mmCIF file of C-alpha atoms in Angstrom:
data_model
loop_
_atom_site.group_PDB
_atom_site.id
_atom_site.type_symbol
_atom_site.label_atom_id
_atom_site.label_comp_id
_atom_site.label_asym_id
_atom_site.label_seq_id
_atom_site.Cartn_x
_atom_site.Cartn_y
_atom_site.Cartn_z
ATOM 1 C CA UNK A 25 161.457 4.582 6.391
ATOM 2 C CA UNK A 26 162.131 8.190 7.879
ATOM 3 C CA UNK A 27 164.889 9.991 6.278
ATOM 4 C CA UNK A 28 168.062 11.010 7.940
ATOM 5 C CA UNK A 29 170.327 9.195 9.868
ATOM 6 C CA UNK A 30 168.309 5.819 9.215
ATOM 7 C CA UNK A 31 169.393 6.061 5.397
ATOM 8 C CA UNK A 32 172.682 5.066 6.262
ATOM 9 C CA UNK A 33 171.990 1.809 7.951
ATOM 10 C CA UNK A 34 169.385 0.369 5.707
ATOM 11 C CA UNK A 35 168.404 0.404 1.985
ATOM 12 C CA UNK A 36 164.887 -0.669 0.370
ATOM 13 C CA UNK A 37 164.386 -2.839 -2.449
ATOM 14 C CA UNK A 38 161.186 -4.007 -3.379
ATOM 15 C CA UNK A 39 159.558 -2.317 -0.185
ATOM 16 C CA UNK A 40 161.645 -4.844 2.102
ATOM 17 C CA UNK A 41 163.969 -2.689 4.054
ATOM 18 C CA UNK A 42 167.462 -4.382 4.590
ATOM 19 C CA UNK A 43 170.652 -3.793 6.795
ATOM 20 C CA UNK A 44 173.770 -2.153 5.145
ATOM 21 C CA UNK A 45 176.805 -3.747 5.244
ATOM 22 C CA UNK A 46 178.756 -2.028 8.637
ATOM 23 C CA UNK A 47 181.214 0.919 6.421
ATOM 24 C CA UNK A 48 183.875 0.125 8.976
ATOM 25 C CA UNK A 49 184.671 -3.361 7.801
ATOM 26 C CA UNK A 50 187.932 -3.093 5.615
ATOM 27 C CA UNK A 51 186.919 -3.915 1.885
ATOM 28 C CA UNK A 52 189.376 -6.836 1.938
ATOM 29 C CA UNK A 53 187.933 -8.579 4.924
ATOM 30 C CA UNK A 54 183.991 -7.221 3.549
ATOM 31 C CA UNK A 55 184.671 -9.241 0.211
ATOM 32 C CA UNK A 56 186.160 -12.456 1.769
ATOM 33 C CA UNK A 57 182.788 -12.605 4.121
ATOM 34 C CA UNK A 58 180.555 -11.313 0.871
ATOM 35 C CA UNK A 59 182.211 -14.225 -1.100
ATOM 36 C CA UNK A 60 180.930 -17.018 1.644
ATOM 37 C CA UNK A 61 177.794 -15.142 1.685
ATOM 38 C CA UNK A 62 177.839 -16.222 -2.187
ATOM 39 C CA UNK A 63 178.788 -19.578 -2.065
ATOM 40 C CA UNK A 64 176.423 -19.873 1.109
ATOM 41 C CA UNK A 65 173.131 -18.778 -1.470
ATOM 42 C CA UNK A 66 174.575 -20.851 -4.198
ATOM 43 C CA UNK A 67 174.568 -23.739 -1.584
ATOM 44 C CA UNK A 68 170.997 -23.252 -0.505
ATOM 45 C CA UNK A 69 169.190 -23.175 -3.623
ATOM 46 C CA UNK A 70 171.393 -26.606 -4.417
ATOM 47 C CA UNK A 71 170.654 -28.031 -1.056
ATOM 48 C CA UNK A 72 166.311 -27.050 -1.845
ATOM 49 C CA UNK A 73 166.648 -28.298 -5.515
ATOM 50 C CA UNK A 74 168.343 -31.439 -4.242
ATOM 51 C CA UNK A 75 165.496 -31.680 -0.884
ATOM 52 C CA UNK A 76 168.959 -32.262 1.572
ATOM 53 C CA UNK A 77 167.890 -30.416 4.638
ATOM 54 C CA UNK A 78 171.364 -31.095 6.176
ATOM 55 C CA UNK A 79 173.041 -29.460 3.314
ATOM 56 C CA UNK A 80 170.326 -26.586 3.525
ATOM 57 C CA UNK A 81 171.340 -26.280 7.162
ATOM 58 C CA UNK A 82 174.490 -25.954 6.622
ATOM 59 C CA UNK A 83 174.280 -23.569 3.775
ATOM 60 C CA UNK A 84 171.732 -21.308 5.899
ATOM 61 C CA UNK A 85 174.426 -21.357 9.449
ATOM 62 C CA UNK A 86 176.983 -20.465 6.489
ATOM 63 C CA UNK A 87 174.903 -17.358 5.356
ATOM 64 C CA UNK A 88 174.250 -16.436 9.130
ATOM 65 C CA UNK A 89 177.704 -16.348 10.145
ATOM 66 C CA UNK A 90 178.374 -14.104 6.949
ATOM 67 C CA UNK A 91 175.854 -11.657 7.683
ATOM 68 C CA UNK A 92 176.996 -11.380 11.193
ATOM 69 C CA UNK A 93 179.918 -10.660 10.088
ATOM 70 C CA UNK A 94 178.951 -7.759 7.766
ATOM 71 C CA UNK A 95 176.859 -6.576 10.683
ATOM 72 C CA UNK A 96 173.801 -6.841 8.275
ATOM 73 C CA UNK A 97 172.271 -9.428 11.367
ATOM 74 C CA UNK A 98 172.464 -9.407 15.023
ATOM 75 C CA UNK A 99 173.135 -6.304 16.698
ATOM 76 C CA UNK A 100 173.042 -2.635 15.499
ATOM 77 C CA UNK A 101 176.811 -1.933 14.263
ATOM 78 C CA UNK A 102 175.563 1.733 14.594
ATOM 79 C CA UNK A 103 175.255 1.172 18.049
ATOM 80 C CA UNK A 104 178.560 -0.594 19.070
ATOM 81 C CA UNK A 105 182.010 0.344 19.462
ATOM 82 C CA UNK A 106 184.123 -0.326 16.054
ATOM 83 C CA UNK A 107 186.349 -2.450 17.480
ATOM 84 C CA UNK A 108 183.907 -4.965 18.963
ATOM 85 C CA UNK A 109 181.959 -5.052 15.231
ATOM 86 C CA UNK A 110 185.870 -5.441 13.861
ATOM 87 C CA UNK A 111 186.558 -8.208 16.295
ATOM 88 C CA UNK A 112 183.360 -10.057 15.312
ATOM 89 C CA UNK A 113 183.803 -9.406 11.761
ATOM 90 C CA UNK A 114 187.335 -10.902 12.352
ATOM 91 C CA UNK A 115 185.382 -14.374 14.485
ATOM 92 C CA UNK A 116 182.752 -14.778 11.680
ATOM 93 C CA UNK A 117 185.640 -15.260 9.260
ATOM 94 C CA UNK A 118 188.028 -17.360 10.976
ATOM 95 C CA UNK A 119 184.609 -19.300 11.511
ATOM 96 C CA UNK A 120 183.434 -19.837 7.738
ATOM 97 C CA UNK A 121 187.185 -20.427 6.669
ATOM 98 C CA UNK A 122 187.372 -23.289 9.406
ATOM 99 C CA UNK A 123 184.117 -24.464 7.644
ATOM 100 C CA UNK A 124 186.276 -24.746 4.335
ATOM 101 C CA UNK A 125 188.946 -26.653 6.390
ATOM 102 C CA UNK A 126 190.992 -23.363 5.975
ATOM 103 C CA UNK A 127 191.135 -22.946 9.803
ATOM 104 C CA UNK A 128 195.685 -22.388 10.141
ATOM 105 C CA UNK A 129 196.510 -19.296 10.929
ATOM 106 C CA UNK A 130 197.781 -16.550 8.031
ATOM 107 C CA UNK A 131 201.309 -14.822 8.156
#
């Protein structure tokens, strides 16, 4: 990895390079997608232990939606407007509460 402007978007561990979480999420709305991203890994290695691939599906589409949400999958937030990567951090959660049956709107 070159250093510079590239350190802010990605961090290394183990000599896999990974996206960073897009700093313009507010923390509140960053944690409630980080804790689906939890339960979504949690989920996984249940659904493998347990050899469900529906449930290991599920878990997976759970994780994806999270991490397109934190902008750490699909396109570059450092290369789209902040309130299209707000908006779709806003989608991804409505999404994964709907998931949870949480899908009425909040006051």
């Amino acid at each position: 990895m070159t250093a510079g402007v590239e350190d802010d978007h990605f961090f290394v561990v183990d000599g896999r390079r990974w996206r960073r979480t897009d700093p313009a999420i507010p923390e509140d709305l960053a944690a409630r997608l980080r804790s689906h991203l939890g339960r979504g890994r949690n989920a996984v290695k249940q659904a493998k232990r347990a050899g469900d691939e529906d449930a290991l599906a599920a878990a997976r589409h759970r994780n994806g939606l999270a991490k397109h949400g934190l902008g750490e999958r699909g396109p570059e937030w450092w290369t789209r407007p902040e309130s299209e990567r707000l908006a779709q951090a806003e989608q991804a959660l409505a999404d994964l509460d709907r998931l949870d049956g949480a899908g009425s709107p909040r006051s």
